[in-house]
PDB file of C-alpha atoms in Angstrom:
ATOM      1  CA  UNK A   1      81.609 -23.671  41.177  1.00 54.00           C
ATOM      2  CA  UNK A   2      82.500 -22.735  37.554  1.00 56.00           C
ATOM      3  CA  UNK A   3      80.982 -25.993  36.518  1.00 55.00           C
ATOM      4  CA  UNK A   4      77.784 -25.040  37.749  1.00 56.00           C
ATOM      5  CA  UNK A   5      77.938 -21.785  36.403  1.00 52.00           C
ATOM      6  CA  UNK A   6      78.745 -22.920  33.016  1.00 54.00           C
ATOM      7  CA  UNK A   7      75.841 -25.432  33.626  1.00 54.00           C
ATOM      8  CA  UNK A   8      73.472 -23.112  34.522  1.00 47.00           C
ATOM      9  CA  UNK A   9      74.287 -20.445  31.497  1.00 52.00           C
ATOM     10  CA  UNK A  10      74.165 -23.478  29.107  1.00 54.00           C
ATOM     11  CA  UNK A  11      70.691 -24.607  30.203  1.00 45.00           C
ATOM     12  CA  UNK A  12      69.507 -20.811  30.208  1.00 44.00           C
ATOM     13  CA  UNK A  13      70.588 -20.347  26.704  1.00 49.00           C
ATOM     14  CA  UNK A  14      68.961 -23.490  25.749  1.00 48.00           C
ATOM     15  CA  UNK A  15      65.641 -22.587  27.121  1.00 48.00           C
ATOM     16  CA  UNK A  16      66.208 -18.939  25.670  1.00 44.00           C
ATOM     17  CA  UNK A  17      66.664 -20.511  22.087  1.00 50.00           C
ATOM     18  CA  UNK A  18      64.202 -23.152  22.440  1.00 50.00           C
ATOM     19  CA  UNK A  19      61.152 -20.933  23.742  1.00 48.00           C
ATOM     20  CA  UNK A  20      59.265 -21.786  20.881  1.00 51.00           C
ATOM     21  CA  UNK A  21      59.154 -18.303  19.464  1.00 46.00           C
ATOM     22  CA  UNK A  22      59.762 -18.188  15.525  1.00 49.00           C
ATOM     23  CA  UNK A  23      61.242 -15.341  13.744  1.00 48.00           C
ATOM     24  CA  UNK A  24      58.458 -13.254  11.820  1.00 50.00           C
ATOM     25  CA  UNK A  25      58.691 -11.536   8.588  1.00 48.00           C
ATOM     26  CA  UNK A  26      56.786  -8.216   8.012  1.00 48.00           C
ATOM     27  CA  UNK A  27      53.356  -8.222   9.095  1.00 45.00           C
ATOM     28  CA  UNK A  28      50.722  -5.935   7.048  1.00 47.00           C
ATOM     29  CA  UNK A  29      49.134  -3.835   9.517  1.00 43.00           C
ATOM     30  CA  UNK A  30      46.530  -1.814   7.282  1.00 42.00           C
ATOM     31  CA  UNK A  31      46.292   2.079   7.501  1.00 42.00           C
ATOM     32  CA  UNK A  32      48.718   4.071   8.966  1.00 41.00           C
ATOM     33  CA  UNK A  33      47.852   5.553  12.444  1.00 40.00           C
ATOM     34  CA  UNK A  34      45.752   8.571  12.710  1.00 41.00           C
ATOM     35  CA  UNK A  35      45.280  10.716  15.431  1.00 42.00           C
ATOM     36  CA  UNK A  36      46.179  14.312  16.497  1.00 44.00           C
ATOM     37  CA  UNK A  37      48.548  16.283  14.487  1.00 49.00           C
ATOM     38  CA  UNK A  38      49.889  19.807  14.674  1.00 61.00           C
ATOM     39  CA  UNK A  39      49.008  22.742  12.662  1.00 79.00           C
ATOM     40  CA  UNK A  40      46.110  24.137  10.978  1.00 89.00           C
ATOM     41  CA  UNK A  41      43.307  21.464   9.759  1.00 93.00           C
ATOM     42  CA  UNK A  42      40.522  21.938   7.222  1.00 93.00           C
ATOM     43  CA  UNK A  43      37.494  19.748   7.966  1.00 93.00           C
ATOM     44  CA  UNK A  44      35.375  18.330   4.795  1.00 93.00           C
ATOM     45  CA  UNK A  45      32.766  15.914   4.304  1.00 89.00           C
ATOM     46  CA  UNK A  46      33.245  12.434   3.055  1.00 80.00           C
ATOM     47  CA  UNK A  47      29.255  11.422   3.333  1.00 70.00           C
ATOM     48  CA  UNK A  48      28.894  10.767   6.758  1.00 70.00           C
ATOM     49  CA  UNK A  49      31.075  12.378   9.380  1.00 78.00           C
ATOM     50  CA  UNK A  50      34.045  14.810   9.128  1.00 90.00           C
ATOM     51  CA  UNK A  51      37.416  14.515   8.246  1.00 90.00           C
ATOM     52  CA  UNK A  52      40.287  16.703   8.785  1.00 90.00           C
ATOM     53  CA  UNK A  53      42.823  17.305   5.995  1.00 91.00           C
ATOM     54  CA  UNK A  54      46.196  19.297   7.416  1.00 90.00           C
ATOM     55  CA  UNK A  55      47.326  22.376   5.544  1.00 85.00           C
ATOM     56  CA  UNK A  56      50.811  21.662   5.110  1.00 80.00           C
ATOM     57  CA  UNK A  57      51.998  23.907   2.406  1.00 73.00           C
ATOM     58  CA  UNK A  58      50.834  27.425   3.786  1.00 77.00           C
ATOM     59  CA  UNK A  59      51.340  29.434   6.908  1.00 79.00           C
ATOM     60  CA  UNK A  60      48.099  30.717   8.138  1.00 82.00           C
ATOM     61  CA  UNK A  61      47.937  34.048  10.536  1.00 88.00           C
ATOM     62  CA  UNK A  62      44.532  34.699  10.580  1.00 93.00           C
ATOM     63  CA  UNK A  63      40.832  33.255  10.493  1.00 95.00           C
ATOM     64  CA  UNK A  64      39.548  34.737   7.747  1.00 93.00           C
ATOM     65  CA  UNK A  65      42.186  33.031   5.449  1.00 92.00           C
ATOM     66  CA  UNK A  66      41.268  29.806   7.044  1.00 94.00           C
ATOM     67  CA  UNK A  67      37.755  30.236   5.944  1.00 94.00           C
ATOM     68  CA  UNK A  68      38.895  31.211   2.561  1.00 93.00           C
ATOM     69  CA  UNK A  69      41.164  28.028   2.336  1.00 92.00           C
ATOM     70  CA  UNK A  70      37.952  25.803   3.397  1.00 92.00           C
ATOM     71  CA  UNK A  71      36.227  27.492   0.165  1.00 91.00           C
ATOM     72  CA  UNK A  72      38.555  26.535  -2.076  1.00 91.00           C
ATOM     73  CA  UNK A  73      37.679  22.882  -1.312  1.00 91.00           C
ATOM     74  CA  UNK A  74      39.653  19.778  -0.911  1.00 91.00           C
ATOM     75  CA  UNK A  75      42.802  19.028  -2.673  1.00 88.00           C
ATOM     76  CA  UNK A  76      42.520  16.826  -5.618  1.00 89.00           C
ATOM     77  CA  UNK A  77      43.683  13.808  -3.975  1.00 87.00           C
ATOM     78  CA  UNK A  78      40.882  14.455  -1.248  1.00 88.00           C
ATOM     79  CA  UNK A  79      38.332  14.885  -3.849  1.00 88.00           C
ATOM     80  CA  UNK A  80      39.411  11.503  -5.228  1.00 89.00           C
ATOM     81  CA  UNK A  81      38.787   9.874  -2.127  1.00 88.00           C
ATOM     82  CA  UNK A  82      35.330  11.605  -1.542  1.00 89.00           C
ATOM     83  CA  UNK A  83      35.721  14.627   0.279  1.00 92.00           C
ATOM     84  CA  UNK A  84      33.607  17.531  -0.567  1.00 90.00           C
ATOM     85  CA  UNK A  85      33.109  21.275   0.873  1.00 91.00           C
ATOM     86  CA  UNK A  86      29.286  21.853   1.893  1.00 91.00           C
ATOM     87  CA  UNK A  87      30.208  25.252   3.566  1.00 91.00           C
ATOM     88  CA  UNK A  88      28.270  27.988   1.529  1.00 87.00           C
ATOM     89  CA  UNK A  89      28.964  31.523   2.942  1.00 89.00           C
ATOM     90  CA  UNK A  90      28.384  35.183   1.479  1.00 88.00           C
ATOM     91  CA  UNK A  91      30.586  37.625   2.744  1.00 92.00           C
ATOM     92  CA  UNK A  92      31.717  37.559   6.059  1.00 94.00           C
ATOM     93  CA  UNK A  93      34.107  38.400   8.777  1.00 95.00           C
ATOM     94  CA  UNK A  94      36.097  35.992  11.497  1.00 97.00           C
ATOM     95  CA  UNK A  95      37.211  37.206  15.124  1.00 96.00           C
ATOM     96  CA  UNK A  96      38.786  35.022  17.578  1.00 96.00           C
ATOM     97  CA  UNK A  97      39.857  35.744  21.327  1.00 96.00           C
ATOM     98  CA  UNK A  98      40.539  32.831  23.400  1.00 95.00           C
ATOM     99  CA  UNK A  99      38.231  30.193  23.238  1.00 96.00           C
ATOM    100  CA  UNK A 100      35.711  32.252  21.643  1.00 97.00           C
ATOM    101  CA  UNK A 101      35.293  32.686  17.583  1.00 97.00           C
ATOM    102  CA  UNK A 102      32.884  34.844  16.066  1.00 97.00           C
ATOM    103  CA  UNK A 103      31.639  34.625  12.667  1.00 96.00           C
ATOM    104  CA  UNK A 104      29.702  37.855  11.200  1.00 96.00           C
ATOM    105  CA  UNK A 105      27.500  36.887   8.221  1.00 95.00           C
ATOM    106  CA  UNK A 106      26.723  39.601   5.790  1.00 94.00           C
ATOM    107  CA  UNK A 107      23.993  37.296   4.283  1.00 92.00           C
ATOM    108  CA  UNK A 108      21.459  34.836   6.165  1.00 89.00           C
ATOM    109  CA  UNK A 109      23.431  31.493   6.806  1.00 88.00           C
ATOM    110  CA  UNK A 110      21.584  29.261   4.440  1.00 80.00           C
ATOM    111  CA  UNK A 111      22.186  26.010   6.730  1.00 79.00           C
ATOM    112  CA  UNK A 112      20.238  24.501   9.364  1.00 76.00           C
ATOM    113  CA  UNK A 113      22.831  24.657  12.007  1.00 76.00           C
ATOM    114  CA  UNK A 114      23.579  20.912  12.958  1.00 81.00           C
ATOM    115  CA  UNK A 115      24.451  20.162   9.434  1.00 90.00           C
ATOM    116  CA  UNK A 116      27.741  18.960   8.235  1.00 90.00           C
ATOM    117  CA  UNK A 117      28.482  22.106   6.315  1.00 91.00           C
ATOM    118  CA  UNK A 118      28.453  23.698   9.819  1.00 93.00           C
ATOM    119  CA  UNK A 119      30.583  21.135  11.417  1.00 93.00           C
ATOM    120  CA  UNK A 120      33.038  21.934   8.878  1.00 94.00           C
ATOM    121  CA  UNK A 121      33.057  25.491   9.510  1.00 95.00           C
ATOM    122  CA  UNK A 122      33.132  24.746  13.302  1.00 96.00           C
ATOM    123  CA  UNK A 123      35.653  22.199  13.263  1.00 95.00           C
ATOM    124  CA  UNK A 124      37.912  23.750  11.180  1.00 95.00           C
ATOM    125  CA  UNK A 125      37.785  27.399  13.050  1.00 96.00           C
ATOM    126  CA  UNK A 126      37.810  25.636  16.381  1.00 96.00           C
ATOM    127  CA  UNK A 127      41.191  23.780  15.189  1.00 95.00           C
ATOM    128  CA  UNK A 128      42.672  27.278  13.692  1.00 95.00           C
ATOM    129  CA  UNK A 129      41.803  29.101  16.854  1.00 96.00           C
ATOM    130  CA  UNK A 130      43.680  26.820  18.907  1.00 94.00           C
ATOM    131  CA  UNK A 131      46.947  26.845  16.511  1.00 93.00           C
ATOM    132  CA  UNK A 132      46.688  30.757  16.545  1.00 93.00           C
ATOM    133  CA  UNK A 133      46.282  30.919  20.184  1.00 94.00           C
ATOM    134  CA  UNK A 134      47.661  27.844  21.826  1.00 90.00           C
ATOM    135  CA  UNK A 135      45.930  28.665  25.160  1.00 93.00           C
ATOM    136  CA  UNK A 136      42.736  27.780  23.598  1.00 93.00           C
ATOM    137  CA  UNK A 137      42.403  23.996  23.182  1.00 90.00           C
ATOM    138  CA  UNK A 138      40.636  22.919  20.220  1.00 89.00           C
ATOM    139  CA  UNK A 139      37.663  21.142  22.341  1.00 92.00           C
ATOM    140  CA  UNK A 140      37.081  24.226  24.369  1.00 95.00           C
ATOM    141  CA  UNK A 141      36.682  26.808  21.688  1.00 97.00           C
ATOM    142  CA  UNK A 142      33.071  27.916  21.007  1.00 97.00           C
ATOM    143  CA  UNK A 143      31.977  29.243  17.584  1.00 97.00           C
ATOM    144  CA  UNK A 144      29.081  31.181  16.839  1.00 96.00           C
ATOM    145  CA  UNK A 145      27.421  32.379  14.069  1.00 95.00           C
ATOM    146  CA  UNK A 146      26.134  36.026  13.992  1.00 95.00           C
ATOM    147  CA  UNK A 147      23.492  36.354  10.917  1.00 92.00           C
ATOM    148  CA  UNK A 148      22.455  39.981   9.805  1.00 91.00           C
ATOM    149  CA  UNK A 149      18.832  39.201  10.793  1.00 89.00           C
ATOM    150  CA  UNK A 150      17.377  36.465  13.108  1.00 85.00           C
ATOM    151  CA  UNK A 151      18.765  34.584  15.554  1.00 90.00           C
ATOM    152  CA  UNK A 152      22.645  33.893  16.163  1.00 92.00           C
ATOM    153  CA  UNK A 153      23.880  30.175  15.684  1.00 93.00           C
ATOM    154  CA  UNK A 154      25.738  28.887  18.377  1.00 93.00           C
ATOM    155  CA  UNK A 155      27.978  28.459  19.994  1.00 96.00           C
ATOM    156  CA  UNK A 156      28.681  25.193  18.880  1.00 96.00           C
ATOM    157  CA  UNK A 157      32.030  22.918  19.706  1.00 96.00           C
ATOM    158  CA  UNK A 158      33.449  20.798  17.366  1.00 95.00           C
ATOM    159  CA  UNK A 159      32.610  17.563  19.204  1.00 93.00           C
ATOM    160  CA  UNK A 160      28.938  18.212  18.561  1.00 92.00           C
ATOM    161  CA  UNK A 161      29.703  17.427  14.707  1.00 90.00           C
ATOM    162  CA  UNK A 162      32.043  14.597  15.147  1.00 86.00           C
ATOM    163  CA  UNK A 163      31.175  10.889  14.820  1.00 67.00           C
ATOM    164  CA  UNK A 164      31.683   8.573  18.262  1.00 50.00           C
TER     165      UNK A 164
END
């Protein structure tokens, strides 16, 4: 019985060692994985589509401050990577409640509504609202822009402005 067990162990050992799998070194896999992260993200335009940039060095407590950060534009490293800010607002007040965000503008809105600048604003505010009110999911947040005169724009959801 011992001889059989020893023979079986030897055969299995040889099979496992000689199965043809060769050791490999480090394999380059390209860019690091991207996806959902926690926290506030500001959305900027790289020419086509939108790209979110995490806000890592600031605590954001309200939506007005998020719009102010967006107005500053992308950090220098992201500018070198081609990101730019297309949002042009005069005076504004932003409020959020649940999955609804309202932007009250003091001046007429210069953009058409379904452009990258509007997408930057909508996606940034949707993400911020979902962080400030965790019950509101980013995909559920609707952003409406109220102009002093003329029709309101929206409500918009971030997904309307993202590629894919």
